[in-house]
Structure formats: C-alpha cells, structure tokens
Amino acid sequence: MRMTRPRELGTDLEERFYPKRYHAYGRFLRERFGARVFRVIVDAGFTCPNRDGTKGWGGCSYCNVDSFTPKENRRSLASVREQVIEGMERARRKYGAEKFMVYFQPNTNTYSDVDTLERIYSQAVDAAPGEVVGLTIGTRPDCIDREKLEMLKRRFGHLYVSIEYGLESMRDDVLAGINRGTTHEEFVAAVELTAEYGFEVCAHTIFGLPGEAEGDWLAVADELNRLPIRHVKLHHLHVVKGSILAKRYRDEPFELFTLESYASFLGKFLARLSPEIVVQRLFGVADEEDLVAPDWGLRKSLIQRELERALELDGVVQGSG
Ligand code: SF4
C-alpha cells in the first residue's frame, strides 16, 4: 500500500530526506549498515586534561560531565565489556536493535597512552564480534595525534570509526571565556588530521554562548561545509547544575534561547548547512534534575517534535540555501 504523503514534495532534497527536513542520523545508519544500528554508550573511566591540570582546572565552563550522559550510563563500575553487553541487550529489548556502535562518550576518550587506548577499544569490539560494527569516540582536538590514529587504522580499520570533536565556538576570545583550553586552529588541525586517516569526523557545536550573536552561529555552518566533516551535533546552550556557568548565570543571568527563537535560528542554520552533513542531534539535552536554564517545559521527544514541526511549517530543508 502506498502511503499518502502530507503534501507534494517540492525539491530533490525534500525527496531525499523525507519524512524529515534534514539529513538525519537514523537514516544515515540504515543506509550505511542496512540494519537497525543503535549506539551503546560506554564510560571507560577516562578523565579530562582540562580538569586535572594538564591543560586547565575546573573544565569548560558549561560542563558537568554527568549532565551530558544519560543516567544509566554514568560512572559505571562495570567493565567496558559488561557495559557493551548490557547496553546491547537494552537496545535490543527497547528498540529492536540489530547491530551496535559503541560510543565512548563521557570525558576525553583518547586521553591516555596508545597501548591503553588499544586495549580499551578492543574490549568493546571483542565483546560482540560481528555485532559491534563501529566505534564513536568523543574527545578534544588537543588529544589526538598520528600515533593514536595509526593504531585506530591498524587495529580497527575494518570497522566504522568516527571521532567527535567539540567546535563550540569559532572565536578564540569566546573559547577563552569558557575556559575551553583549545583554539579554533587546533580544532581545524584535528579535523583535517583525522580525515587524512579516512575516519569520519563529527563536530559538536554550541549556540548561545555569552558574547556571541546569530552571525557567529550561522558562520559555523559555512565552516562545517568547508572542512572534511561528515556529522554534526547541534546544541543550544543550556546551563547545567554543577557547572561554572551555572554560578555565573545565578549571579548575573544572561539571555538564552527560547524554544521559538531556537527553532527560528535552527531553520536558518540548516538551510545553510551542506546536505551531505549528517545531523546527529538538533538540540542540547539535559536531564530535568541537572538543568538550570532554559527550561522549555517539554520532554525531549516533544521538543524534537516541536522543532521538526517548525522546520516543516517554515518549509526549511537542509542545504536549500
Ligand atoms: S566539555 Fe569535555 S573537554 Fe570540556 S571539561 Fe568537559 S569533558 Fe573536558
């Protein structure tokens, strides 16, 4: 039976992304692997050089590591192997997952020597050979080098490997203001080096940092289009408990996106973003008990629906200019 579509499709891009208005990650995974692939988040016990004094103390001002990780994946005492097996079972049960991508998410997941990294990533892949189809590794631009990339290529080159770096802002004065401890130049260098080894790069962005305006955020789309970046995670700035920004916000509140203003910005950003770039996330997510502001008063699934509805109503299509 043919499904009736809500309206005539206008462009090739709409046809390509249907029923979404953007290049969604779920679609990318289905097309790439021909199966229902789900990510299993693993906490391998890494730390962060921006917290332990190697690069800085206190971390990035917006960061509370816990708030960026779903509750069930926080500070796990289980081994990497146990976390993978448990996560796979959960994803099978809840979503009918068939294959798995192990996602090293909390903290800086290349912040160790190369032998330790190889051992940890191997534990994940060897937990379920054939079922684990790839690794996604979240890290900082100043924690990658050729030796690590060569190890990844040699040991895991037969799998899908994606490395995620925070861009956050393209302005070094803003990066300094949030105690990021890296520059935009370092981000660009890490992206180009990683792409040289054939790995897919994901950029993590934040819109709404103090000191920036819409022009700065829209310029990020042009930069992503220019660089060898395949994926992006889009986040509005949210202030979370336990972060330096939370204290600053309490002392002197600054303007944050409303759901309406973010939807409007998102439409402009996506229209400017290359249709080849896969959008892994449309907005920032924090558990209710961690969130200070902005509170949009909706569950994550409803925010997703509202943003997608706004894109539909405004006729936005990724890459339409
Ligand atoms: S955001 Fe990442 S790099 Fe910054 S302090 Fe947190 S874990 Fe470290």
Tab-separated table of C-alpha atoms and ligand atoms in Angstrom:
chain	number	residue	atom	x	y	z
A	1	MET	CA	0.000	0.000	0.000
A	2	ARG	CA	1.299	3.442	-0.878
A	3	MET	CA	1.402	5.907	1.965
A	4	THR	CA	-0.237	9.235	1.369
A	5	ARG	CA	2.240	11.983	1.928
A	6	PRO	CA	1.092	15.125	3.699
A	7	ARG	CA	1.876	17.315	0.728
A	8	GLU	CA	3.619	17.308	-2.592
A	9	LEU	CA	7.380	17.237	-2.325
A	10	GLY	CA	8.966	20.275	-3.866
A	11	THR	CA	12.674	19.587	-4.270
A	12	ASP	CA	15.146	16.754	-4.684
A	13	LEU	CA	16.443	17.464	-1.188
A	14	GLU	CA	12.968	17.129	0.353
A	15	GLU	CA	12.575	13.854	-1.510
A	16	ARG	CA	15.968	12.680	-0.299
A	17	PHE	CA	15.414	13.480	3.387
A	18	TYR	CA	11.696	12.642	3.582
A	19	PRO	CA	9.985	12.443	6.068
A	20	LYS	CA	12.490	14.713	7.863
A	21	ARG	CA	13.679	18.083	6.615
A	22	TYR	CA	17.320	17.308	7.296
A	23	HIS	CA	19.904	14.568	6.862
A	24	ALA	CA	19.030	12.528	9.934
A	25	TYR	CA	21.457	10.176	11.660
A	26	GLY	CA	18.953	7.306	11.802
A	27	ARG	CA	18.656	7.381	8.039
A	28	PHE	CA	22.432	7.532	7.625
A	29	LEU	CA	22.860	4.435	9.815
A	30	ARG	CA	20.187	2.471	7.962
A	31	GLU	CA	21.670	3.330	4.585
A	32	ARG	CA	25.232	2.668	5.714
A	33	PHE	CA	24.697	-0.637	7.524
A	34	GLY	CA	21.407	-1.930	6.093
A	35	ALA	CA	20.286	-2.752	9.642
A	36	ARG	CA	18.894	-1.145	12.782
A	37	VAL	CA	22.085	0.163	14.364
A	38	PHE	CA	21.996	1.651	17.854
A	39	ARG	CA	24.644	3.330	19.896
A	40	VAL	CA	25.752	1.848	23.179
A	41	ILE	CA	27.263	4.471	25.471
A	42	VAL	CA	30.275	3.344	27.460
A	43	ASP	CA	32.094	5.076	30.305
A	44	ALA	CA	35.629	3.685	30.148
A	45	GLY	CA	36.812	5.733	33.131
A	46	PHE	CA	38.760	8.356	31.185
A	47	THR	CA	39.363	11.779	32.717
A	48	CYS	CA	39.853	15.167	31.078
A	49	PRO	CA	43.056	17.236	30.703
A	50	ASN	CA	41.001	20.379	31.152
A	51	ARG	CA	40.063	19.246	34.638
A	52	ASP	CA	43.182	17.556	36.001
A	53	GLY	CA	45.550	20.474	35.491
A	54	THR	CA	47.327	19.164	32.382
A	55	LYS	CA	45.520	21.744	30.285
A	56	GLY	CA	43.431	23.522	32.880
A	57	TRP	CA	41.453	23.241	36.076
A	58	GLY	CA	37.679	23.159	36.510
A	59	GLY	CA	36.850	22.208	32.945
A	60	CYS	CA	34.910	24.079	30.264
A	61	SER	CA	32.529	26.474	31.995
A	62	TYR	CA	29.381	24.813	30.563
A	63	CYS	CA	30.487	21.301	31.512
A	64	ASN	CA	29.161	18.988	34.114
A	65	VAL	CA	30.262	15.654	32.648
A	66	ASP	CA	27.373	13.799	34.280
A	67	SER	CA	24.736	16.015	32.703
A	68	PHE	CA	25.864	15.096	29.179
A	69	THR	CA	25.443	11.388	29.747
A	70	PRO	CA	22.164	9.513	30.234
A	71	LYS	CA	21.689	8.470	33.864
A	72	GLU	CA	22.048	4.756	33.212
A	73	ASN	CA	25.495	5.278	31.662
A	74	ARG	CA	27.064	7.409	34.360
A	75	ARG	CA	30.162	6.417	36.305
A	76	SER	CA	29.662	2.791	35.591
A	77	LEU	CA	31.707	0.436	37.725
A	78	ALA	CA	31.136	-2.328	35.199
A	79	SER	CA	33.907	-3.246	32.775
A	80	VAL	CA	33.775	-1.961	29.201
A	81	ARG	CA	32.792	-5.445	28.059
A	82	GLU	CA	29.947	-5.664	30.591
A	83	GLN	CA	28.683	-2.211	29.641
A	84	VAL	CA	28.634	-3.156	25.966
A	85	ILE	CA	26.773	-6.424	26.569
A	86	GLU	CA	24.273	-4.759	28.888
A	87	GLY	CA	23.741	-1.810	26.527
A	88	MET	CA	23.202	-4.160	23.592
A	89	GLU	CA	20.582	-6.115	25.478
A	90	ARG	CA	18.774	-2.921	26.441
A	91	ALA	CA	18.812	-1.623	22.850
A	92	ARG	CA	17.586	-4.968	21.515
A	93	ARG	CA	14.744	-5.049	24.022
A	94	LYS	CA	13.680	-1.410	23.690
A	95	TYR	CA	14.342	-0.667	20.020
A	96	GLY	CA	14.791	-3.965	18.225
A	97	ALA	CA	18.437	-3.088	17.552
A	98	GLU	CA	20.320	-5.473	15.260
A	99	LYS	CA	23.839	-4.005	15.201
A	100	PHE	CA	25.724	-1.725	17.565
A	101	MET	CA	28.032	1.242	17.604
A	102	VAL	CA	29.999	1.612	20.803
A	103	TYR	CA	30.081	5.241	21.828
A	104	PHE	CA	32.851	6.334	24.179
A	105	GLN	CA	31.153	9.492	25.373
A	106	PRO	CA	31.911	10.825	28.864
A	107	ASN	CA	35.106	12.831	29.310
A	108	THR	CA	38.042	12.719	26.856
A	109	ASN	CA	38.194	9.282	25.313
A	110	THR	CA	41.644	9.493	23.707
A	111	TYR	CA	43.303	10.873	26.839
A	112	SER	CA	45.724	8.029	27.539
A	113	ASP	CA	48.714	6.290	26.001
A	114	VAL	CA	48.196	4.415	22.769
A	115	ASP	CA	48.518	0.897	24.272
A	116	THR	CA	45.880	1.616	26.899
A	117	LEU	CA	43.560	3.044	24.253
A	118	GLU	CA	44.001	-0.021	22.056
A	119	ARG	CA	43.239	-2.321	24.992
A	120	ILE	CA	40.090	-0.405	25.971
A	121	TYR	CA	38.674	-0.112	22.447
A	122	SER	CA	39.463	-3.798	21.850
A	123	GLN	CA	37.411	-4.787	24.896
A	124	ALA	CA	34.419	-3.042	23.318
A	125	VAL	CA	34.813	-4.563	19.872
A	126	ASP	CA	35.639	-8.044	21.168
A	127	ALA	CA	32.567	-8.057	23.426
A	128	ALA	CA	30.399	-8.992	20.460
A	129	PRO	CA	32.381	-9.575	17.254
A	130	GLY	CA	30.213	-9.139	14.186
A	131	GLU	CA	27.555	-7.276	16.128
A	132	VAL	CA	29.650	-4.267	17.060
A	133	VAL	CA	30.039	-2.560	13.686
A	134	GLY	CA	31.821	0.560	14.803
A	135	LEU	CA	33.268	2.925	17.351
A	136	THR	CA	32.406	6.528	18.013
A	137	ILE	CA	34.984	8.288	20.134
A	138	GLY	CA	34.313	11.645	21.759
A	139	THR	CA	37.421	13.663	22.526
A	140	ARG	CA	39.165	17.055	22.476
A	141	PRO	CA	41.097	18.463	19.500
A	142	ASP	CA	44.299	18.601	21.579
A	143	CYS	CA	44.144	14.892	22.497
A	144	ILE	CA	44.717	13.280	19.128
A	145	ASP	CA	47.900	12.592	17.188
A	146	ARG	CA	49.243	10.412	14.395
A	147	GLU	CA	50.263	7.574	16.711
A	148	LYS	CA	46.707	7.196	18.015
A	149	LEU	CA	45.174	7.479	14.558
A	150	GLU	CA	47.623	4.911	13.177
A	151	MET	CA	46.669	2.484	15.950
A	152	LEU	CA	42.985	3.030	15.170
A	153	LYS	CA	43.615	2.400	11.488
A	154	ARG	CA	45.707	-0.734	12.065
A	155	ARG	CA	43.525	-2.322	14.718
A	156	PHE	CA	40.018	-1.071	13.846
A	157	GLY	CA	40.297	-0.062	10.194
A	158	HIS	CA	37.919	-2.905	9.243
A	159	LEU	CA	35.170	-1.214	11.272
A	160	TYR	CA	33.379	2.089	11.030
A	161	VAL	CA	35.222	4.654	13.177
A	162	SER	CA	34.026	8.161	13.857
A	163	ILE	CA	35.772	10.725	16.047
A	164	GLU	CA	33.886	13.563	17.675
A	165	TYR	CA	35.475	16.952	18.487
A	166	GLY	CA	33.969	19.997	20.132
A	167	LEU	CA	33.997	23.087	17.952
A	168	GLU	CA	31.756	25.002	20.398
A	169	SER	CA	32.771	28.424	19.046
A	170	MET	CA	34.935	29.636	16.176
A	171	ARG	CA	36.038	32.666	18.169
A	172	ASP	CA	39.134	32.202	20.328
A	173	ASP	CA	38.072	35.014	22.685
A	174	VAL	CA	34.809	33.142	23.349
A	175	LEU	CA	36.678	29.831	23.753
A	176	ALA	CA	38.975	31.512	26.288
A	177	GLY	CA	35.939	32.953	28.080
A	178	ILE	CA	34.503	29.455	28.595
A	179	ASN	CA	37.871	28.044	29.699
A	180	ARG	CA	37.904	25.654	26.772
A	181	GLY	CA	41.682	25.327	26.705
A	182	THR	CA	41.807	24.857	22.911
A	183	THR	CA	41.706	27.215	19.948
A	184	HIS	CA	39.771	27.062	16.730
A	185	GLU	CA	43.012	26.422	14.881
A	186	GLU	CA	43.553	23.275	16.977
A	187	PHE	CA	40.041	22.120	16.119
A	188	VAL	CA	40.696	22.571	12.389
A	189	ALA	CA	44.044	20.751	12.627
A	190	ALA	CA	42.458	17.781	14.469
A	191	VAL	CA	39.639	17.520	11.936
A	192	GLU	CA	41.999	17.596	8.959
A	193	LEU	CA	44.399	15.067	10.509
A	194	THR	CA	41.567	12.673	11.363
A	195	ALA	CA	40.075	12.918	7.884
A	196	GLU	CA	43.515	12.216	6.416
A	197	TYR	CA	43.279	8.742	8.016
A	198	GLY	CA	39.864	8.154	6.451
A	199	PHE	CA	37.838	8.402	9.656
A	200	GLU	CA	34.554	10.245	9.761
A	201	VAL	CA	34.546	13.390	11.867
A	202	CYS	CA	31.665	14.671	13.947
A	203	ALA	CA	31.643	18.268	15.212
A	204	HIS	CA	29.903	19.221	18.433
A	205	THR	CA	28.554	22.777	18.396
A	206	ILE	CA	27.021	25.101	20.978
A	207	PHE	CA	24.848	28.053	20.017
A	208	GLY	CA	24.136	30.794	22.522
A	209	LEU	CA	27.452	31.203	24.331
A	210	PRO	CA	27.801	34.599	26.034
A	211	GLY	CA	29.458	37.142	23.748
A	212	GLU	CA	28.224	35.614	20.502
A	213	ALA	CA	25.377	36.554	18.197
A	214	GLU	CA	23.464	34.944	15.358
A	215	GLY	CA	26.074	35.894	12.762
A	216	ASP	CA	28.716	33.894	14.663
A	217	TRP	CA	26.468	30.816	14.809
A	218	LEU	CA	25.496	30.945	11.155
A	219	ALA	CA	29.170	31.243	10.200
A	220	VAL	CA	29.634	27.820	11.849
A	221	ALA	CA	27.571	26.267	9.039
A	222	ASP	CA	29.989	27.680	6.453
A	223	GLU	CA	32.958	26.345	8.424
A	224	LEU	CA	31.438	22.868	8.703
A	225	ASN	CA	30.753	22.905	4.954
A	226	ARG	CA	34.358	23.898	4.271
A	227	LEU	CA	36.029	21.266	6.454
A	228	PRO	CA	36.083	17.468	5.937
A	229	ILE	CA	33.277	16.983	8.462
A	230	ARG	CA	30.621	14.343	7.933
A	231	HIS	CA	28.466	14.698	11.066
A	232	VAL	CA	27.324	17.428	13.387
A	233	LYS	CA	25.632	17.596	16.768
A	234	LEU	CA	23.741	20.853	17.206
A	235	HIS	CA	23.170	22.133	20.731
A	236	HIS	CA	21.584	25.240	22.136
A	237	LEU	CA	23.397	26.423	25.252
A	238	HIS	CA	21.828	25.048	28.373
A	239	VAL	CA	23.098	25.845	31.823
A	240	VAL	CA	23.502	22.770	33.998
A	241	LYS	CA	23.938	22.385	37.730
A	242	GLY	CA	27.477	21.966	38.963
A	243	SER	CA	28.979	23.939	36.057
A	244	ILE	CA	30.892	27.211	36.314
A	245	LEU	CA	28.310	28.741	34.009
A	246	ALA	CA	25.520	27.898	36.469
A	247	LYS	CA	27.135	30.086	39.108
A	248	ARG	CA	27.676	32.880	36.590
A	249	TYR	CA	24.058	32.602	35.449
A	250	ARG	CA	22.783	32.752	39.035
A	251	ASP	CA	24.866	35.854	39.793
A	252	GLU	CA	24.098	37.591	36.528
A	253	PRO	CA	21.521	35.900	34.264
A	254	PHE	CA	22.210	36.190	30.536
A	255	GLU	CA	19.927	35.650	27.580
A	256	LEU	CA	19.278	32.083	26.466
A	257	PHE	CA	17.263	30.670	23.585
A	258	THR	CA	13.536	30.160	23.954
A	259	LEU	CA	12.126	27.209	22.051
A	260	GLU	CA	10.688	29.631	19.469
A	261	SER	CA	13.905	31.601	18.976
A	262	TYR	CA	15.931	28.394	18.719
A	263	ALA	CA	13.529	26.922	16.136
A	264	SER	CA	13.835	30.070	14.079
A	265	PHE	CA	17.642	30.030	14.266
A	266	LEU	CA	17.779	26.300	13.524
A	267	GLY	CA	15.836	26.808	10.289
A	268	LYS	CA	18.344	29.397	9.070
A	269	PHE	CA	21.297	27.240	10.114
A	270	LEU	CA	20.054	24.060	8.451
A	271	ALA	CA	19.220	25.852	5.214
A	272	ARG	CA	22.865	26.957	5.108
A	273	LEU	CA	24.355	23.577	6.057
A	274	SER	CA	25.529	21.224	3.305
A	275	PRO	CA	23.019	18.418	2.672
A	276	GLU	CA	25.923	15.947	2.853
A	277	ILE	CA	26.451	16.593	6.563
A	278	VAL	CA	24.569	14.199	8.811
A	279	VAL	CA	22.742	15.858	11.698
A	280	GLN	CA	23.046	13.628	14.736
A	281	ARG	CA	21.230	15.944	17.098
A	282	LEU	CA	19.087	19.074	16.743
A	283	PHE	CA	19.304	20.481	20.280
A	284	GLY	CA	21.020	20.086	23.645
A	285	VAL	CA	19.684	17.576	26.110
A	286	ALA	CA	19.987	17.513	29.890
A	287	ASP	CA	18.036	15.569	32.472
A	288	GLU	CA	15.450	17.638	34.334
A	289	GLU	CA	17.298	17.394	37.645
A	290	ASP	CA	20.511	18.747	36.067
A	291	LEU	CA	19.000	21.642	34.145
A	292	VAL	CA	19.144	25.215	35.421
A	293	ALA	CA	18.005	27.013	32.233
A	294	PRO	CA	16.431	27.373	29.746
A	295	ASP	CA	13.519	25.207	30.822
A	296	TRP	CA	11.290	24.766	27.790
A	297	GLY	CA	8.825	22.729	29.845
A	298	LEU	CA	8.720	19.802	27.439
A	299	ARG	CA	10.117	16.302	27.352
A	300	LYS	CA	12.931	15.625	24.891
A	301	SER	CA	10.649	13.818	22.427
A	302	LEU	CA	8.224	16.751	22.412
A	303	ILE	CA	10.994	19.300	21.865
A	304	GLN	CA	12.154	17.192	18.926
A	305	ARG	CA	8.616	17.159	17.558
A	306	GLU	CA	8.175	20.911	18.004
A	307	LEU	CA	11.441	21.694	16.238
A	308	GLU	CA	10.655	19.335	13.385
A	309	ARG	CA	7.182	20.839	13.070
A	310	ALA	CA	8.651	24.341	12.897
A	311	LEU	CA	11.020	23.247	10.122
A	312	GLU	CA	8.069	21.757	8.253
A	313	LEU	CA	5.869	24.842	8.700
A	314	ASP	CA	8.657	27.173	7.597
A	315	GLY	CA	9.449	24.986	4.589
A	316	VAL	CA	13.072	24.613	5.706
A	317	VAL	CA	15.201	21.981	4.001
A	318	GLN	CA	18.839	21.377	4.866
A	319	GLY	CA	21.149	22.795	2.226
A	320	SER	CA	18.449	24.697	0.350
A	321	GLY	CA	20.411	27.946	0.827
B	1	SF4	S1	33.358	19.567	27.965
B	1	SF4	FE1	34.775	17.894	27.524
B	1	SF4	S2	36.761	18.917	27.349
B	1	SF4	FE2	35.434	20.331	28.454
B	1	SF4	S3	35.773	19.897	30.644
B	1	SF4	FE3	34.004	18.683	29.964
B	1	SF4	S4	34.873	16.682	29.422
B	1	SF4	FE4	36.577	18.160	29.466
